[in-house]
Short mmCIF file of C-alpha atoms (C1' of nucleotides) in Angstrom, two decimals:
data_model
loop_
_atom_site.label_atom_id
_atom_site.label_comp_id
_atom_site.label_asym_id
_atom_site.label_seq_id
_atom_site.Cartn_x
_atom_site.Cartn_y
_atom_site.Cartn_z
CA UNK A 169 73.70 65.84 -31.36
CA UNK A 170 72.72 62.19 -31.58
CA UNK A 171 69.12 62.13 -31.72
CA UNK A 172 69.32 58.69 -32.74
CA UNK A 173 69.87 57.85 -29.16
CA UNK A 174 66.89 59.49 -28.43
CA UNK A 175 65.10 57.99 -30.62
CA UNK A 176 65.94 54.74 -29.42
CA UNK A 177 65.46 55.72 -25.99
CA UNK A 178 62.24 56.75 -27.36
CA UNK A 179 59.87 55.61 -29.98
CA UNK A 180 62.11 52.50 -30.35
CA UNK A 181 62.42 51.56 -26.91
CA UNK A 182 60.21 48.30 -25.80
CA UNK A 183 59.14 50.15 -22.59
CA UNK A 184 57.98 53.48 -24.22
CA UNK A 185 56.29 51.41 -26.85
CA UNK A 186 54.26 49.97 -24.23
CA UNK A 187 53.47 52.79 -22.87
CA UNK A 188 52.62 54.26 -26.05
CA UNK A 189 50.76 51.15 -27.12
CA UNK A 190 47.39 52.72 -26.75
CA UNK A 191 48.01 55.51 -29.04
CA UNK A 192 46.71 55.15 -31.88
CA UNK A 193 48.48 56.61 -35.43
CA UNK A 194 45.47 57.57 -37.50
CA UNK A 195 43.17 59.32 -36.06
CA UNK A 196 43.73 62.10 -33.77
CA UNK A 197 43.00 61.56 -29.94
CA UNK A 198 43.39 63.95 -27.17
CA UNK A 199 42.55 64.38 -23.90
CA UNK A 200 42.86 66.78 -21.38
CA UNK A 201 42.54 66.78 -17.54
CA UNK A 202 42.25 69.48 -15.50
CA UNK A 203 43.48 69.47 -11.75
CA UNK A 204 42.15 71.20 -9.20
CA UNK A 205 44.38 73.50 -8.06
CA UNK A 206 42.24 75.51 -6.10
CA UNK A 207 42.47 73.15 -3.06
CA UNK A 208 46.18 73.27 -3.62
CA UNK A 209 46.17 76.78 -2.97
CA UNK A 210 48.52 77.49 -6.02
CA UNK A 211 48.21 80.41 -7.82
CA UNK A 212 49.78 79.19 -10.46
CA UNK A 213 46.65 77.14 -11.10
CA UNK A 214 46.12 74.08 -12.87
CA UNK A 215 47.78 71.88 -15.25
CA UNK A 216 46.34 70.96 -18.22
CA UNK A 217 47.94 67.98 -20.31
CA UNK A 218 46.93 67.34 -23.41
CA UNK A 219 48.21 65.07 -26.28
CA UNK A 220 47.04 63.54 -29.41
CA UNK A 221 48.34 61.25 -31.80
CA UNK A 222 49.26 61.80 -35.23
CA UNK A 223 47.30 65.13 -36.81
CA UNK A 224 46.34 65.83 -40.30
CA UNK A 225 45.54 69.27 -39.92
CA UNK A 226 47.32 71.87 -40.89
CA UNK A 227 45.50 75.03 -41.05
CA UNK A 228 45.14 76.93 -37.87
CA UNK A 229 42.47 79.39 -38.04
CA UNK A 230 40.82 80.06 -35.05
CA UNK A 231 40.10 83.38 -36.51
CA UNK A 232 43.01 85.16 -34.99
CA UNK A 233 44.54 87.34 -37.01
CA UNK A 234 48.06 87.86 -37.47
CA UNK A 235 49.61 90.30 -35.11
CA UNK A 236 52.16 92.66 -36.92
CA UNK A 237 55.10 92.40 -35.62
CA UNK A 238 56.69 89.84 -37.63
CA UNK A 239 58.68 92.13 -39.26
CA UNK A 240 61.68 90.82 -39.07
CA UNK A 241 60.89 86.89 -40.52
CA UNK A 242 64.11 85.27 -41.63
CA UNK A 243 63.97 86.22 -45.19
CA UNK A 244 66.40 88.91 -44.31
CA UNK A 245 68.76 89.28 -46.93
CA UNK A 246 72.01 89.48 -45.06
CA UNK A 247 74.07 91.76 -46.67
CA UNK A 248 77.47 92.67 -46.11
CA UNK A 249 79.07 90.76 -43.40
CA UNK A 250 82.68 89.98 -43.34
CA UNK A 251 83.84 88.10 -45.67
CA UNK A 252 83.91 84.62 -44.07
CA UNK A 253 80.51 83.28 -44.06
CA UNK A 254 79.31 80.11 -45.40
CA UNK A 255 80.99 78.19 -42.90
CA UNK A 256 78.08 78.44 -40.45
CA UNK A 257 76.40 75.56 -40.31
CA UNK A 258 75.25 73.82 -43.32
CA UNK A 259 76.18 70.27 -42.25
CA UNK A 260 73.67 67.86 -40.86
CA UNK A 261 74.40 64.33 -42.46
CA UNK A 262 73.38 62.14 -40.78
CA UNK A 263 70.42 60.45 -41.89
CA UNK A 264 70.89 57.41 -43.23
CA UNK A 265 67.86 55.28 -44.17
CA UNK A 266 65.67 57.45 -42.05
CA UNK A 267 64.00 60.40 -42.50
CA UNK A 268 64.20 62.85 -39.59
CA UNK A 269 63.73 61.88 -36.07
CA UNK A 270 60.57 61.79 -35.27
CA UNK A 271 60.18 61.80 -31.13
CA UNK A 272 57.49 61.58 -29.15
CA UNK A 273 55.91 64.99 -27.80
CA UNK A 274 54.39 65.97 -25.02
CA UNK A 275 52.14 68.84 -25.03
CA UNK A 276 50.77 70.70 -21.57
CA UNK A 277 48.67 73.38 -21.13
CA UNK A 278 49.65 75.22 -18.17
CA UNK A 279 48.23 77.76 -16.46
CA UNK A 280 50.69 79.91 -15.55
CA UNK A 281 52.36 83.53 -15.34
CA UNK A 282 55.79 82.39 -15.75
CA UNK A 283 57.05 81.11 -18.85
CA UNK A 284 59.69 79.57 -17.29
CA UNK A 285 58.30 76.42 -15.31
CA UNK A 286 60.69 75.18 -12.33
CA UNK A 287 60.92 71.61 -13.42
CA UNK A 288 63.82 70.72 -11.65
CA UNK A 289 65.79 70.37 -14.75
CA UNK A 290 68.09 73.11 -15.92
CA UNK A 291 67.53 74.52 -19.54
CA UNK A 292 69.36 76.67 -21.87
CA UNK A 293 67.46 78.65 -24.19
CA UNK A 294 68.68 78.23 -27.84
CA UNK A 295 65.99 80.21 -30.05
CA UNK A 296 63.24 82.01 -30.31
CA UNK A 297 60.35 82.56 -32.79
CA UNK A 298 57.42 84.24 -33.50
CA UNK A 299 54.18 82.00 -33.71
CA UNK A 300 52.25 82.33 -36.44
CA UNK A 301 48.58 82.82 -35.17
CA UNK A 302 49.91 84.32 -31.74
CA UNK A 303 51.28 87.46 -30.84
CA UNK A 304 53.50 85.57 -28.17
CA UNK A 305 56.67 84.42 -29.45
CA UNK A 306 57.73 80.52 -28.63
CA UNK A 307 60.68 79.74 -27.20
CA UNK A 308 63.08 76.82 -27.44
CA UNK A 309 65.10 74.96 -24.52
CA UNK A 310 67.26 72.17 -24.27
CA UNK A 311 68.59 70.40 -21.50
CA UNK A 312 71.96 71.42 -20.26
CA UNK A 313 73.08 68.27 -18.83
CA UNK A 314 75.39 66.86 -21.20
CA UNK A 315 74.25 64.29 -23.05
CA UNK A 316 71.08 64.89 -22.55
CA UNK A 317 69.23 66.01 -25.62
CA UNK A 318 65.92 66.65 -24.42
CA UNK A 319 64.27 69.67 -25.70
CA UNK A 320 61.03 71.73 -24.53
CA UNK A 321 59.10 74.15 -26.27
CA UNK A 322 57.03 77.01 -24.29
CA UNK A 323 54.67 79.54 -26.04
CA UNK A 324 51.84 81.32 -24.66
CA UNK A 325 48.35 81.03 -26.04
CA UNK A 326 47.33 84.04 -27.57
CA UNK A 327 43.93 83.00 -26.68
CA UNK A 328 44.73 82.58 -22.67
CA UNK A 329 47.55 85.02 -22.11
CA UNK A 330 47.68 83.00 -18.59
CA UNK A 331 48.08 80.06 -20.10
CA UNK A 332 51.56 78.58 -21.09
CA UNK A 333 51.91 75.58 -23.74
CA UNK A 334 54.90 73.48 -23.02
CA UNK A 335 56.06 70.68 -25.46
CA UNK A 336 58.53 68.43 -24.29
CA UNK A 337 60.69 66.60 -26.72
CA UNK A 338 62.55 63.69 -25.53
CA UNK A 339 63.18 62.31 -22.08
CA UNK A 340 65.87 62.86 -19.45
CA UNK A 341 68.06 59.59 -19.10
CA UNK A 342 69.68 61.61 -15.91
CA UNK A 343 68.66 62.40 -12.23
CA UNK A 344 67.72 66.06 -11.68
CA UNK A 345 70.74 68.62 -10.97
CA UNK A 346 71.91 68.00 -7.82
CA UNK A 347 72.19 71.64 -7.69
CA UNK A 348 68.24 71.90 -7.82
CA UNK A 349 67.64 69.36 -5.87
CA UNK A 350 67.21 71.17 -2.58
CA UNK A 351 64.59 73.20 -4.22
CA UNK A 352 62.58 71.93 -6.71
CA UNK A 353 63.21 68.73 -6.40
CA UNK A 354 62.78 68.43 -2.77
CA UNK A 355 58.81 68.92 -3.86
CA UNK A 356 58.97 65.54 -5.22
CA UNK A 357 58.51 62.28 -3.58
CA UNK A 358 61.68 60.44 -2.92
CA UNK A 359 60.58 57.52 -5.34
CA UNK A 360 60.38 60.29 -7.94
CA UNK A 361 63.56 62.00 -7.47
CA UNK A 362 65.22 59.17 -9.31
CA UNK A 363 63.74 58.92 -12.61
CA UNK A 364 65.14 56.01 -14.33
CA UNK A 365 68.29 54.52 -14.63
CA UNK A 366 67.96 54.46 -18.43
CA UNK A 367 66.29 52.05 -20.54
CA UNK A 368 63.48 52.32 -17.91
CA UNK A 369 61.72 55.27 -18.97
CA UNK A 370 58.75 56.33 -16.86
CA UNK A 371 57.15 58.84 -19.27
CA UNK A 372 54.32 59.28 -16.52
CA UNK A 373 56.51 60.24 -13.77
CA UNK A 374 58.84 61.76 -15.91
CA UNK A 375 56.26 64.20 -17.48
CA UNK A 376 54.77 64.73 -14.10
CA UNK A 377 58.01 66.03 -12.83
CA UNK A 378 58.02 68.39 -15.70
CA UNK A 379 55.09 70.18 -14.04
CA UNK A 380 55.39 71.88 -11.21
CA UNK A 381 51.87 72.48 -10.61
CA UNK A 382 51.68 68.41 -10.14
CA UNK A 383 54.51 68.58 -7.48
CA UNK A 384 51.75 70.03 -5.20
CA UNK A 385 49.08 67.70 -6.28
CA UNK A 386 51.69 64.46 -5.67
CA UNK A 387 52.58 65.93 -2.44
CA UNK A 388 49.42 66.74 -1.53
CA UNK A 389 47.30 63.34 -2.65
CA UNK A 390 46.42 62.04 -5.69
CA UNK A 391 43.27 61.78 -6.47
CA UNK A 392 42.02 58.36 -7.46
CA UNK A 393 41.10 58.31 -10.70
CA UNK A 394 43.22 61.05 -12.09
CA UNK A 395 45.80 60.72 -13.86
CA UNK A 396 47.79 61.28 -10.99
CA UNK A 397 46.67 58.19 -9.09
CA UNK A 398 49.03 54.95 -9.23
CA UNK A 399 48.00 54.06 -12.38
CA UNK A 400 49.11 56.75 -15.45
CA UNK A 401 46.78 54.80 -18.02
CA UNK A 402 44.92 57.83 -18.67
CA UNK A 403 48.34 59.20 -19.87
CA UNK A 404 48.60 57.16 -22.81
CA UNK A 405 46.05 59.06 -24.21
CA UNK A 406 48.25 62.26 -23.28
CA UNK A 407 51.09 60.67 -25.33
CA UNK A 408 51.58 61.11 -29.13
CA UNK A 409 53.90 59.84 -31.29
CA UNK A 410 54.38 62.03 -34.17
CA UNK A 411 53.72 65.87 -33.72
CA UNK A 412 51.60 68.29 -32.15
CA UNK A 413 49.26 69.85 -34.20
CA UNK A 414 48.60 73.41 -34.16
CA UNK A 415 48.25 73.84 -30.32
CA UNK A 416 45.16 76.12 -30.86
CA UNK A 417 43.43 73.58 -32.42
CA UNK A 418 44.54 71.21 -29.55
CA UNK A 419 42.49 73.20 -27.23
CA UNK A 420 39.88 73.29 -29.30
CA UNK A 421 39.55 69.64 -29.36
CA UNK A 422 39.19 69.30 -25.57
CA UNK A 423 36.15 67.54 -25.12
CA UNK A 424 33.89 70.09 -23.22
CA UNK A 425 33.55 67.35 -20.33
CA UNK A 426 37.45 68.02 -19.61
CA UNK A 427 36.59 71.61 -19.27
CA UNK A 428 33.25 72.22 -17.62
CA UNK A 429 35.59 72.54 -14.60
CA UNK A 430 35.89 75.77 -15.43
CA UNK A 431 34.39 78.21 -13.13
"C1'" DC B 51 85.09 84.71 -16.39
"C1'" DG B 52 81.68 81.36 -17.29
"C1'" DA B 53 77.35 79.98 -18.42
"C1'" DT B 54 73.06 81.29 -20.25
"C1'" DT B 55 70.19 84.56 -23.14
"C1'" DT B 56 69.30 87.40 -27.08
"C1'" DT B 57 68.90 87.86 -31.97
"C1'" DG B 58 69.68 87.49 -36.53
"C1'" DA B 59 70.97 84.22 -40.40
"C1'" DC B 60 70.36 79.69 -42.10
"C1'" DC B 61 68.02 75.45 -43.22
"C1'" DG B 62 65.13 71.78 -44.65
"C1'" DG B 63 60.32 70.69 -45.64
"C1'" DC B 64 56.23 71.78 -47.54
"C1'" DG B 65 52.63 74.23 -50.38
"C1'" DC B 66 51.52 76.88 -54.18
"C1'" DG C 221 61.37 76.85 -58.29
"C1'" DC C 222 59.95 79.78 -54.77
"C1'" DG C 223 58.46 81.65 -50.81
"C1'" DC C 224 56.48 80.82 -46.41
"C1'" DC C 225 57.55 78.82 -42.26
"C1'" DG C 226 59.15 75.80 -37.93
"C1'" DG C 227 63.35 74.98 -36.16
"C1'" DT C 228 68.45 75.37 -34.95
"C1'" DC C 229 72.83 77.90 -35.06
"C1'" DA C 230 76.05 80.69 -33.42
"C1'" DA C 231 77.78 85.45 -32.27
"C1'" DA C 232 77.27 88.78 -29.62
"C1'" DA C 233 75.65 90.51 -25.31
"C1'" DT C 234 74.30 89.87 -20.99
"C1'" DC C 235 74.03 87.95 -16.47
"C1'" DG C 236 75.47 85.80 -11.81
#
DNA sequence: CGATTTTGACCGGCGC
DNA sequence: GCGCCGGTCAAAATCG
């Protein structure tokens, strides 16, 4: 896996820098915007995009209790295997001067009953872990397209089981799978069917494409002033370069102004 | 039968 | 240094 290319494609790319230029790396900024799904008739509901840049918090709190199902955990002593182990993984030699890859991540809070959001891309699940402060597990997916290292994790909010938090990491550098063009991709405007040849990442678009509910939004009409309009300026604030803090926190940080739309 | 999911183990970072 | 924890691997199981 060459994450290096990803890093270049993202955090280091001039274009993306532009996109992220408004992201400060000191304090956490996060915004959230709701889409009136009601008018869309979408039962899936609304999509909320959240983002913050660099967070320093560590404890989640929220008064949640642990579930009791973390019985497994990884501390499991493997025991008797057949003899030939030790060859599993273990070689990850790759960091030269840099530390690990810190790609930008995009966290979205989506109201949906299904975890697997149809975003036009094909994903392969490569892991699942129990979340610390949530009874719901977090699933890890990777884009199945070769040479595409985009990953995403999906987890359900333990406070709102109807809410799914999806975090995308990286950006697709290939068009949507033709197999899905007929179905999911058909919902996109033609101009959006071609993400970006490469080197010209348009995050906002890409991100929008990831959200199934956005499709409707885009199909109908983008409310002026919203992040769906021509200018994605607000998007800058949805992007953060470092890491997503606790998701619970994310929701907590949402200014009430953005939430008042809730019934 | 190939592609994908499931699931336990392993790894590396971080806090204590 | 140890244990917790998030993330990933990979073999086995399952699906289409």
